[in-house]
PDB file of C-alpha atoms in Angstrom:
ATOM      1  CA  UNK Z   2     -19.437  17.129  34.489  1.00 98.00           C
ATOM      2  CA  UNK Z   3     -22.296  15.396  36.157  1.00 98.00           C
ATOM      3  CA  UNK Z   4     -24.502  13.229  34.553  1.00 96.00           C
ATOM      4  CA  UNK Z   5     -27.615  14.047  36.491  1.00 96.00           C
ATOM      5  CA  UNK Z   6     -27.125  18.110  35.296  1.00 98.00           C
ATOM      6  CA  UNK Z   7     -25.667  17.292  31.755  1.00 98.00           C
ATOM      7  CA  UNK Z   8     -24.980  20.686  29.386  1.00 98.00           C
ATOM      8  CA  UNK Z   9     -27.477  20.848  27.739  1.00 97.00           C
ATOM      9  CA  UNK Z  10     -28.576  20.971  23.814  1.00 97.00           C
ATOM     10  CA  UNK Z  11     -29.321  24.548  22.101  1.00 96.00           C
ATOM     11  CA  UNK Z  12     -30.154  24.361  18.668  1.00 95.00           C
ATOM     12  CA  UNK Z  13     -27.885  22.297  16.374  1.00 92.00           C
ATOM     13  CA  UNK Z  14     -28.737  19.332  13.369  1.00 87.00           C
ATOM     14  CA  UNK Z  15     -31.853  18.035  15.553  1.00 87.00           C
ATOM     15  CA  UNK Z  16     -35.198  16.509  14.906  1.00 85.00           C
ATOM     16  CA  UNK Z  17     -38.020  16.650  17.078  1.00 82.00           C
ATOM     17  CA  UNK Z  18     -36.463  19.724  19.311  1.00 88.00           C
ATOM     18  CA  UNK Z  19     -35.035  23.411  18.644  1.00 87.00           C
ATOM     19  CA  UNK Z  20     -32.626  23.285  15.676  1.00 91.00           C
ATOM     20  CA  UNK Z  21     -30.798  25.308  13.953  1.00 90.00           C
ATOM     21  CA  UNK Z  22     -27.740  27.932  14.486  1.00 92.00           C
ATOM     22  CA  UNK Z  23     -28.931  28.803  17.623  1.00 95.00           C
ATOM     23  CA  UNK Z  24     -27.005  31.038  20.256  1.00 96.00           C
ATOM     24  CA  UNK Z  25     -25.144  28.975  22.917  1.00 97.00           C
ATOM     25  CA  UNK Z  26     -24.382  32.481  25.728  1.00 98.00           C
ATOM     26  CA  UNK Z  27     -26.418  30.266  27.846  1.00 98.00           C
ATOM     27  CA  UNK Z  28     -24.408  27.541  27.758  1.00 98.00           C
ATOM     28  CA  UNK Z  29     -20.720  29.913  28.137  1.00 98.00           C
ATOM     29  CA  UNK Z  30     -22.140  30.554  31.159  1.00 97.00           C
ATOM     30  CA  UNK Z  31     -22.372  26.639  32.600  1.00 98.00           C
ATOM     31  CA  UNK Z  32     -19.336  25.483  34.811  1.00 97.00           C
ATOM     32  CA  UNK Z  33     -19.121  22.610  33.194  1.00 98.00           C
ATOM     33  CA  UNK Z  34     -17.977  24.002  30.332  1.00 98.00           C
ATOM     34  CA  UNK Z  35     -14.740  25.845  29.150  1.00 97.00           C
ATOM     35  CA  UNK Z  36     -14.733  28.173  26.595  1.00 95.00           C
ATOM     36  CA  UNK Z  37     -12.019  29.946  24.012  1.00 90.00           C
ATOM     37  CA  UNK Z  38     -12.248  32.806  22.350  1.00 89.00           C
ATOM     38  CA  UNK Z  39      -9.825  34.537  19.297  1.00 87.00           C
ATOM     39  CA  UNK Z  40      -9.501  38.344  19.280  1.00 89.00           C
ATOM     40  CA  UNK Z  41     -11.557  39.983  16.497  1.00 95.00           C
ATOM     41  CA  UNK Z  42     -10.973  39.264  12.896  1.00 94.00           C
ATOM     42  CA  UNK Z  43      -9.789  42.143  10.809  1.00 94.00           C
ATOM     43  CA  UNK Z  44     -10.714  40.565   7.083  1.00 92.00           C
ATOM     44  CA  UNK Z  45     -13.094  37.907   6.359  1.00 84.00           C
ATOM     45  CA  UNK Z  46     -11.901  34.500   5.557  1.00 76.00           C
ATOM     46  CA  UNK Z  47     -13.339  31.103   3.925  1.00 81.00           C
ATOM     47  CA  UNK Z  48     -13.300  28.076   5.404  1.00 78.00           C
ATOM     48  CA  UNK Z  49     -14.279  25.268   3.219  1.00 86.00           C
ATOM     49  CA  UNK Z  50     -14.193  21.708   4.156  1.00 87.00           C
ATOM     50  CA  UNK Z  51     -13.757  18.633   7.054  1.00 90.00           C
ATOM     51  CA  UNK Z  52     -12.991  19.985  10.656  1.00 92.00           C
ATOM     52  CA  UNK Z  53     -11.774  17.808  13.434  1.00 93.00           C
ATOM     53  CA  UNK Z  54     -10.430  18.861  16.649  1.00 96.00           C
ATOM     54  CA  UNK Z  55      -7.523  17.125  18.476  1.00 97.00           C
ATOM     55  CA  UNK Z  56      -8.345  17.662  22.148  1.00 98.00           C
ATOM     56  CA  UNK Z  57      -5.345  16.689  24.801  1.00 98.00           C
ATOM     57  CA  UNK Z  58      -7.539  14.959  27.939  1.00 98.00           C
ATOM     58  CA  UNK Z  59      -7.512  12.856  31.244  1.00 98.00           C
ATOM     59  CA  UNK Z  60     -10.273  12.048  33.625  1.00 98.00           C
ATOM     60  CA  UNK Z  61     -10.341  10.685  36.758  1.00 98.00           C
ATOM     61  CA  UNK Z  62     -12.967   8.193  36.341  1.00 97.00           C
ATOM     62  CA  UNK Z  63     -13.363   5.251  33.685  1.00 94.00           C
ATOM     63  CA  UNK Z  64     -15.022   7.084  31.019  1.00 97.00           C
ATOM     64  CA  UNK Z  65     -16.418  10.033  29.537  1.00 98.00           C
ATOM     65  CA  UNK Z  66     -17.564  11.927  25.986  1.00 98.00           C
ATOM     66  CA  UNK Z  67     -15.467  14.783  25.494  1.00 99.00           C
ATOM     67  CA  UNK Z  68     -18.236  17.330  23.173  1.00 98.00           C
ATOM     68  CA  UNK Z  69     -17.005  20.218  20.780  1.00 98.00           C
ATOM     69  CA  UNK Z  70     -18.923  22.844  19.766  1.00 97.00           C
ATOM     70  CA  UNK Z  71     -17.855  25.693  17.026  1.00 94.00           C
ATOM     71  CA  UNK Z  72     -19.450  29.212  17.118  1.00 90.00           C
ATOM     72  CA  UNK Z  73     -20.003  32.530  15.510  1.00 91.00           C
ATOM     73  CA  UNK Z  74     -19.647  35.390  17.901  1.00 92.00           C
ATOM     74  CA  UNK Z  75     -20.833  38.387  16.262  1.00 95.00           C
ATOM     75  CA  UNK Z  76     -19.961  41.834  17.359  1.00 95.00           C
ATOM     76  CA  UNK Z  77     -22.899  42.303  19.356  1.00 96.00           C
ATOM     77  CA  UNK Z  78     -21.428  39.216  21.563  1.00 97.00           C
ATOM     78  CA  UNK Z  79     -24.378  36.372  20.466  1.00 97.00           C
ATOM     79  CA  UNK Z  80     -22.780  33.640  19.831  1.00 97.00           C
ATOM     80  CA  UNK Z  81     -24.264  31.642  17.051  1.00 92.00           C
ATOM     81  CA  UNK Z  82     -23.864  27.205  16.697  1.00 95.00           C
ATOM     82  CA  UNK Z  83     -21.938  26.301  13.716  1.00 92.00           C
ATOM     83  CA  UNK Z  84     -20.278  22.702  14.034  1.00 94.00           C
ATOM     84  CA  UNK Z  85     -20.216  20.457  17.042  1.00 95.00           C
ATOM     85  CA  UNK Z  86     -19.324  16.910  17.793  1.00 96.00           C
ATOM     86  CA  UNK Z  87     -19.004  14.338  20.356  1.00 97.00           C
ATOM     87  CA  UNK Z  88     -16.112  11.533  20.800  1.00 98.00           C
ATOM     88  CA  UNK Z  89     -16.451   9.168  23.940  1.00 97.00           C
ATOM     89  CA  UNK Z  90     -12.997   8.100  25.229  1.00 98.00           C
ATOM     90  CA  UNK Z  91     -14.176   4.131  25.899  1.00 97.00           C
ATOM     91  CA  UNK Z  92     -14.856   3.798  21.990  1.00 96.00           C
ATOM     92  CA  UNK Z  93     -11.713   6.092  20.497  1.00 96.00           C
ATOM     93  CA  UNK Z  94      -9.601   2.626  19.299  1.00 92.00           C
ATOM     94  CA  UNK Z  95     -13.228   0.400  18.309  1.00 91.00           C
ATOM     95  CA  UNK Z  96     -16.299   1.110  17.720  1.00 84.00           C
ATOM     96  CA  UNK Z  97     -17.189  -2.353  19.261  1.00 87.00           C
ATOM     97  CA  UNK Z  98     -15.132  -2.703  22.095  1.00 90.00           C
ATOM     98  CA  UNK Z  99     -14.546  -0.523  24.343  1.00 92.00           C
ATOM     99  CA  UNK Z 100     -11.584   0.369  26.104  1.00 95.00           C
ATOM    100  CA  UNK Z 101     -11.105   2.398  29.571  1.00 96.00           C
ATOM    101  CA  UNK Z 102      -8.554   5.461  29.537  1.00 94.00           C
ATOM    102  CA  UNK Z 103      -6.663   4.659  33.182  1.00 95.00           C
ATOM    103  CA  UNK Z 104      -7.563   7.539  35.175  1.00 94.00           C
ATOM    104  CA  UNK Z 105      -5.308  10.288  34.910  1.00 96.00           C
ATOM    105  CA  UNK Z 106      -3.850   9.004  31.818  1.00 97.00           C
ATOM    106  CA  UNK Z 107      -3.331  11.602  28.787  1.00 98.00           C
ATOM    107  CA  UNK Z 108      -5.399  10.889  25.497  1.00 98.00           C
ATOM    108  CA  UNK Z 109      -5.788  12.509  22.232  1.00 98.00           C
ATOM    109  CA  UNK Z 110      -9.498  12.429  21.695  1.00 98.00           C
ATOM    110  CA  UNK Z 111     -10.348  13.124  17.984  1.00 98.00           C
ATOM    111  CA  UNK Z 112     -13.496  14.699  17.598  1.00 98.00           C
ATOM    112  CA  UNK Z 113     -14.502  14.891  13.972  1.00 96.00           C
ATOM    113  CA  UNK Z 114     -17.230  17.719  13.127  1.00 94.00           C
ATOM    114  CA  UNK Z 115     -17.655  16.630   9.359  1.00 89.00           C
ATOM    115  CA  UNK Z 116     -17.821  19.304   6.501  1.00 89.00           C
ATOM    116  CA  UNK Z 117     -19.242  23.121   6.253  1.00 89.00           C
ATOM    117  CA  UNK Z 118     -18.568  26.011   3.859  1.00 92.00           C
ATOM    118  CA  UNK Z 119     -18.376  28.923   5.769  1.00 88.00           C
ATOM    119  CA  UNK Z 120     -17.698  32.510   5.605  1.00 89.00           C
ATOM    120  CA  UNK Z 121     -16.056  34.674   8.549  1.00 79.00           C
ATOM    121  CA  UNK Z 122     -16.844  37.992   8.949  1.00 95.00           C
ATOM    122  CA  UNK Z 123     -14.476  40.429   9.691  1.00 96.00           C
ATOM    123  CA  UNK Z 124     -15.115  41.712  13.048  1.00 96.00           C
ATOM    124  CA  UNK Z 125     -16.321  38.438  13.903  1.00 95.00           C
ATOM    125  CA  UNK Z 126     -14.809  36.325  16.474  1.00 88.00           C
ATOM    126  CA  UNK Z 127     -14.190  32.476  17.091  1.00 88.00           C
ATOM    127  CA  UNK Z 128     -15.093  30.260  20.096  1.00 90.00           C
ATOM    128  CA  UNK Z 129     -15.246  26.799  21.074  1.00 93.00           C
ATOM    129  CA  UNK Z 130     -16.806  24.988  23.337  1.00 96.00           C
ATOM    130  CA  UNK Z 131     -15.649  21.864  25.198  1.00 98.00           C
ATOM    131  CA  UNK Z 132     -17.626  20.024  27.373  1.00 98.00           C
ATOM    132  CA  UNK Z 133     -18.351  16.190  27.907  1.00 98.00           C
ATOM    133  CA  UNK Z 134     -22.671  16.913  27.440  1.00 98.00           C
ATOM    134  CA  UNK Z 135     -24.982  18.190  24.459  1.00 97.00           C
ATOM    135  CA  UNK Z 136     -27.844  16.475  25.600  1.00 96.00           C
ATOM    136  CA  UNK Z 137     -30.130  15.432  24.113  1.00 95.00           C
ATOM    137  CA  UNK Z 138     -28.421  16.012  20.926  1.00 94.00           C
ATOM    138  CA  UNK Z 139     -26.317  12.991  22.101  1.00 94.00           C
ATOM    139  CA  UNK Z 140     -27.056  10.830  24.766  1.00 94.00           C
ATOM    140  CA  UNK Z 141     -25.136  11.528  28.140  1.00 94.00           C
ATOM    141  CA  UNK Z 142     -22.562   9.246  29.435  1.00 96.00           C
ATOM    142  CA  UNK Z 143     -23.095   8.226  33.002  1.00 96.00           C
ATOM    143  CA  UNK Z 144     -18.704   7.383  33.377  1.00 96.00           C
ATOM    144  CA  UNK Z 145     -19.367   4.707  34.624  1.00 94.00           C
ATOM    145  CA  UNK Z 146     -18.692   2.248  32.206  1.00 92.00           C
ATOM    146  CA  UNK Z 147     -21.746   1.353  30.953  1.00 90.00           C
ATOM    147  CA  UNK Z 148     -23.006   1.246  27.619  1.00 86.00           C
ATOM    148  CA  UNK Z 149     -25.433   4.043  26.541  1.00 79.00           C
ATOM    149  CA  UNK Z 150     -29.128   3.082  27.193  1.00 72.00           C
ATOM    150  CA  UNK Z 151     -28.107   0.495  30.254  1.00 77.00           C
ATOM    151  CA  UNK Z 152     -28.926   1.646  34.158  1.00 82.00           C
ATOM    152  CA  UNK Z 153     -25.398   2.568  34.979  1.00 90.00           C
ATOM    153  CA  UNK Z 154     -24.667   4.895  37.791  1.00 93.00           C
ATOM    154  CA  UNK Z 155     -24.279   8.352  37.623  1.00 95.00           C
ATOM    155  CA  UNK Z 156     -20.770   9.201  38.338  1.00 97.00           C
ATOM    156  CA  UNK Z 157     -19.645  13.009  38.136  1.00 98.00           C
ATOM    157  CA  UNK Z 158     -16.119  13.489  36.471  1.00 98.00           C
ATOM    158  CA  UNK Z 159     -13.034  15.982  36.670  1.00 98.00           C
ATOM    159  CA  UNK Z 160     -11.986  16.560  33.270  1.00 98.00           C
ATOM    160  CA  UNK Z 161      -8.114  18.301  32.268  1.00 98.00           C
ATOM    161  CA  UNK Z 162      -7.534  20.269  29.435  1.00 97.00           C
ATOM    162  CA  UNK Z 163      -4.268  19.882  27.959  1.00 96.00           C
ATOM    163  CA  UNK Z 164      -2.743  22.809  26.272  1.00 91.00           C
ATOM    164  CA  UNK Z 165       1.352  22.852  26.501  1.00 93.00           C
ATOM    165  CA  UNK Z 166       4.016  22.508  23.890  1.00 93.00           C
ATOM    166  CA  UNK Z 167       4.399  18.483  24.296  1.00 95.00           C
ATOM    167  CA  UNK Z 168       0.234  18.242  24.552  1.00 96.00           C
ATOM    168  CA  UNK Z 169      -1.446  20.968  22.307  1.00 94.00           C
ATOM    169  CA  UNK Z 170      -4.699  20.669  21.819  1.00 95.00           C
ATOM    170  CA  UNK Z 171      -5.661  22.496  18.645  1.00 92.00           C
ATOM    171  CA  UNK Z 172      -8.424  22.196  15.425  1.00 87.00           C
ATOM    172  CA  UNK Z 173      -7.383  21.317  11.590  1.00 86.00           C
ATOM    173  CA  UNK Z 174      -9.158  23.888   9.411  1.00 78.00           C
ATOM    174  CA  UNK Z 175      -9.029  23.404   5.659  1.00 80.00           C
ATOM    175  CA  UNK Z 176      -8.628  26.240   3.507  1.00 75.00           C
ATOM    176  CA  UNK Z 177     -11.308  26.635   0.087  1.00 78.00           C
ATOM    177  CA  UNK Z 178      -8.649  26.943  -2.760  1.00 68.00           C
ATOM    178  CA  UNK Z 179      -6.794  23.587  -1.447  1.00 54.00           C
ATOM    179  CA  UNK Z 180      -9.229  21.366  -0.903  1.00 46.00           C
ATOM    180  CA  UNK Z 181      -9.159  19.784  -4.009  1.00 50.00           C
ATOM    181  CA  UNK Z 182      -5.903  19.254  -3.835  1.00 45.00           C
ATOM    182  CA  UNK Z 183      -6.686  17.723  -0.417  1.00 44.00           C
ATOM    183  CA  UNK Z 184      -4.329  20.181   1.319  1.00 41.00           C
ATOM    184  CA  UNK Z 185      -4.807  22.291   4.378  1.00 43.00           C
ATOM    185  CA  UNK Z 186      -4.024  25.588   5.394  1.00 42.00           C
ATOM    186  CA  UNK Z 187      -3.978  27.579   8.230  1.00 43.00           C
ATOM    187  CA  UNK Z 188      -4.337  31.123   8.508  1.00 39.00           C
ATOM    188  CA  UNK Z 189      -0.756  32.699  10.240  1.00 36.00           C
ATOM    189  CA  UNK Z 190      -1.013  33.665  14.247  1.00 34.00           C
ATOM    190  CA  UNK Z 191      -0.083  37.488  12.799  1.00 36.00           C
ATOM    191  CA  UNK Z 192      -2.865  38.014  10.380  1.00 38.00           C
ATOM    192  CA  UNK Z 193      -5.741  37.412  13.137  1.00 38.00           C
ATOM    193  CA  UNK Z 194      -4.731  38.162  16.923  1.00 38.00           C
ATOM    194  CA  UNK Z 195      -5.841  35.887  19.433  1.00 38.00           C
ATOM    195  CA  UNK Z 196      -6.695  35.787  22.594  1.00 39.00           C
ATOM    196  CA  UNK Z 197      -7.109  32.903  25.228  1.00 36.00           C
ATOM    197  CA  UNK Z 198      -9.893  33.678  27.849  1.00 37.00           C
ATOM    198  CA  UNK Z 199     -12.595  31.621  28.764  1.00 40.00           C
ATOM    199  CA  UNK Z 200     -15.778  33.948  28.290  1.00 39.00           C
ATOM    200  CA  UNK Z 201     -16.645  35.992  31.379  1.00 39.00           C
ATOM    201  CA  UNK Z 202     -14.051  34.293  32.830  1.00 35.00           C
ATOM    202  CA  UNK Z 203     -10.531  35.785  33.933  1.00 31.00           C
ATOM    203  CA  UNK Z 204      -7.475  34.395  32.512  1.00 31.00           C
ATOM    204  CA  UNK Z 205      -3.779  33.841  32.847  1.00 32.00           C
ATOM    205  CA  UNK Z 206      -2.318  34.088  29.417  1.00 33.00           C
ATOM    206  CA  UNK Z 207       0.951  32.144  30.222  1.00 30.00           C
ATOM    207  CA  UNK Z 208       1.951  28.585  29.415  1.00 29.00           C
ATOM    208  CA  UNK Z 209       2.127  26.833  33.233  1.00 30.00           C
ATOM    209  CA  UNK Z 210      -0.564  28.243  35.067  1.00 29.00           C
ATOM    210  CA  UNK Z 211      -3.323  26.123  36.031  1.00 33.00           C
ATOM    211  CA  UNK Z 212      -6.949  27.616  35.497  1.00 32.00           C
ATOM    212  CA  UNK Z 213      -9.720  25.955  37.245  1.00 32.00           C
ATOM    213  CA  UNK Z 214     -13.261  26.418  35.754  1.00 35.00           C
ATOM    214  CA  UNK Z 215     -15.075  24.327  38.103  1.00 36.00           C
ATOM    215  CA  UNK Z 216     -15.185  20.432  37.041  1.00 44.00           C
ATOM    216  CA  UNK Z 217     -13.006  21.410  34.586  1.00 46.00           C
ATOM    217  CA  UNK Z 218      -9.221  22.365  34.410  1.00 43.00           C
ATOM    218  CA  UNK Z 219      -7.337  24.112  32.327  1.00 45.00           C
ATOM    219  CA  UNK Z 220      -3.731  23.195  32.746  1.00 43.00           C
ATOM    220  CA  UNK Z 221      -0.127  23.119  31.202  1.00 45.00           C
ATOM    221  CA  UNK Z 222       2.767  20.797  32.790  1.00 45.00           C
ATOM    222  CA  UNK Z 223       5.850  19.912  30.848  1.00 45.00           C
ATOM    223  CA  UNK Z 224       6.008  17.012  32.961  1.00 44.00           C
ATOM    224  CA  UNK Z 225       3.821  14.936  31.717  1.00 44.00           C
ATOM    225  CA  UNK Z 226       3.687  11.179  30.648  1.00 43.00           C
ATOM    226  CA  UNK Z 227       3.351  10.046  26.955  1.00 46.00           C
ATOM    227  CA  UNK Z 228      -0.048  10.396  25.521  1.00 42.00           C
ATOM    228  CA  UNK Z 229      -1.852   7.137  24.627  1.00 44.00           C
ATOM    229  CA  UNK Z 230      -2.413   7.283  20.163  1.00 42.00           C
ATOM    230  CA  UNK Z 231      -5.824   6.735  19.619  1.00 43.00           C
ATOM    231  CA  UNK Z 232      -7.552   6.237  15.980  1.00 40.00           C
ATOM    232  CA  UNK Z 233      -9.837   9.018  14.414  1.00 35.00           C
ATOM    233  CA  UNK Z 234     -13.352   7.509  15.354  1.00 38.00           C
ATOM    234  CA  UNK Z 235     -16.937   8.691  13.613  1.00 35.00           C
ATOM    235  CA  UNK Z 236     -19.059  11.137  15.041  1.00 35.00           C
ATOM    236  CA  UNK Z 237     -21.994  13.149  14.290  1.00 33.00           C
ATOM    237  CA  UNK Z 238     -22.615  15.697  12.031  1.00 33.00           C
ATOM    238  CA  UNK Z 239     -23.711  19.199  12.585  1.00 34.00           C
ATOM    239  CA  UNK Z 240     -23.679  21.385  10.174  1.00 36.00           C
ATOM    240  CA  UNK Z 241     -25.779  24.502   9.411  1.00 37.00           C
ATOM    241  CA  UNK Z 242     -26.684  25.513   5.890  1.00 36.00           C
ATOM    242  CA  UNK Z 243     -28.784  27.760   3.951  1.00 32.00           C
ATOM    243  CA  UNK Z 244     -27.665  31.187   6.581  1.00 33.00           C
ATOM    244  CA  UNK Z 245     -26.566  34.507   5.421  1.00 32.00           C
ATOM    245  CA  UNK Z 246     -24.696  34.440   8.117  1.00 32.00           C
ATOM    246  CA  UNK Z 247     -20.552  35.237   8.451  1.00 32.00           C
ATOM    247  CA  UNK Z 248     -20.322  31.988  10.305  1.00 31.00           C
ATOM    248  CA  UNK Z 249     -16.529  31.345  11.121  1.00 32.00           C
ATOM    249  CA  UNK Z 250     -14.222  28.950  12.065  1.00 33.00           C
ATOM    250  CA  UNK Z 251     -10.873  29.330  13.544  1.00 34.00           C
ATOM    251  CA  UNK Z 252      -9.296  28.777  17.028  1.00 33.00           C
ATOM    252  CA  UNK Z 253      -7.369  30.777  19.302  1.00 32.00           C
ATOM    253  CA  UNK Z 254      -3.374  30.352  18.201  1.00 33.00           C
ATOM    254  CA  UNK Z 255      -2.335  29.072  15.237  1.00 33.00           C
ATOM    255  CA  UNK Z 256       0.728  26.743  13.850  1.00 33.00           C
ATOM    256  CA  UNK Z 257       1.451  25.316  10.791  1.00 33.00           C
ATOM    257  CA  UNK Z 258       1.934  21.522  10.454  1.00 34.00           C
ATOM    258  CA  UNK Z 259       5.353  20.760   8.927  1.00 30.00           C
ATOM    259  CA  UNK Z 260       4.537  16.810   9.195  1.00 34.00           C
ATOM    260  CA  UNK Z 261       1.655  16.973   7.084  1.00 34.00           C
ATOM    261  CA  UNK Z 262      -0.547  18.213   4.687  1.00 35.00           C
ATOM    262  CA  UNK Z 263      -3.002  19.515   7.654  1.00 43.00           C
ATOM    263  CA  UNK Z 264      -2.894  22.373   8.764  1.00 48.00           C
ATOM    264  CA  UNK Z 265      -2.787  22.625  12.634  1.00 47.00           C
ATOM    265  CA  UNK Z 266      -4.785  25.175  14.616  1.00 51.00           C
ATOM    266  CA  UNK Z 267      -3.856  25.573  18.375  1.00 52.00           C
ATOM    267  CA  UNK Z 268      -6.402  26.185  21.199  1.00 45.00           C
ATOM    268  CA  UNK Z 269      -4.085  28.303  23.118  1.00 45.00           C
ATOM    269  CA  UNK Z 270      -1.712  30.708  21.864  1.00 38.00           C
ATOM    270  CA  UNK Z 271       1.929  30.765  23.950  1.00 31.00           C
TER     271      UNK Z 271
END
């Protein structure tokens, strides 16, 4: 990611530019961007609810934002905005200090995309979006360390992607006739296949294999050192309302959380 070519913002919960559940093909295409995608769903399902998405990371500069964004890809291959979300690493412990990741430390960045009530269509597929820009939706970070609105220097990052059995990255999903209860559930692996490549992208479908997208890596190492806890922090809200659209949201590979009452959605399938 470079600061001075940030992704940019299509459509989303915006004043004063383009909002709404607009198509984000454009932004697939970016390489500083990676992008999963489940196979087609063969039923519809209701998702009903607070999403957040636990997203494995390092970096190899003092900061960044790590962005999420949820879509819609309908049959016809648009791929329509539902939720997104932004968490910047510096402020994932206090929202008043902040605190530098060490560079090539591994983090669990929680990014919280708030509430929706949403419909999936079968035939319908899932994608998300990670990237560490949605600007001007949120303001960019320059890594550098400064705060946001200060002259910092631009300094472009490598961001990791952590998707392995000790570091699985992966989104909580709450299911409609639970949520009073407060409970989540997660829709089995076997009732909606999934598939883990990037969009337009080729893709090794194995656990180890390292898959470079540009600034970005994809990788899996079962060597890794212990990931730093980190609090759930607040983030922004983006959620679409009043569409007849099946907007959907699940994520490639899926696991149930024995720990918890969540329900835990992995990014990657094994």
């Amino acid at each position: 990611y470079d600061p001075q070519n940030p992704t940019p913002t299509i459509g989303g919960n915006n004043l004063g530019i383009a909002n709404g559940p607009k198509a984000q093909n454009d932004v697939e295409q970016r390489g500083d961007v990676l992008v999963f995608t489940t196979d087609v769903l063969t039923e519809p399902v209701e998702i009903t609810g607070r999403i957040k998405a636990h997203i494995f990371t390092s970096i190899d500069t003092k900061d960044t934002d790590i962005m999420v964004r949820l879509t819609d890809v309908y049959p016809d291959g648009k791929s329509y905005l539902i939720v997104d979300g932004a968490q910047r690493l510096a402020s994932m412990k206090s929202r008043d200090k902040l605190e530098f990741v060490k560079t090539g430390e591994i983090v669990e960045a929680v990014i919280d995309l708030w509430s929706t009530s949403i419909i999936v269509n079968k035939g319908h597929r899932i994608r998300a979006i990670v990237s560490s820009a949605n600007y001007p939706r949120f303001e960019k970070n320059l890594n550098d360390g400064s705060s946001y609105g200060e002259n910092g220097t631009s300094t472009p990052v490598n961001v990791r992607i952590y998707h392995n059995p000790k570091y699985m990255s992966y989104i909580e999903l709450p299911e409609p006739e639970k949520s009073n209860s407060d409970i989540n559930y997660c829709i089995k692996s076997d009732d909606a296949g999934f598939d883990t490549s990037p969009s337009d992208t080729s893709y090794e479908d194995n656990i180890g294999i390292d898959t470079v997208l540009n600034d970005y890596t994809d990788i899996s190492d079962n060597n890794l050192p212990d990931v730093t806890d980190a609090s759930v922090p607040d983030a922004a809200i983006m959620d679409e309302s009043n569409t007849d659209m099946g907007l959907t949201d699940l994520y490639t590979g899926m696991k149930q959380d024995s720990e918890s009452s969540g329900c835990s959605c992995n990014l990657l399938a094994n």
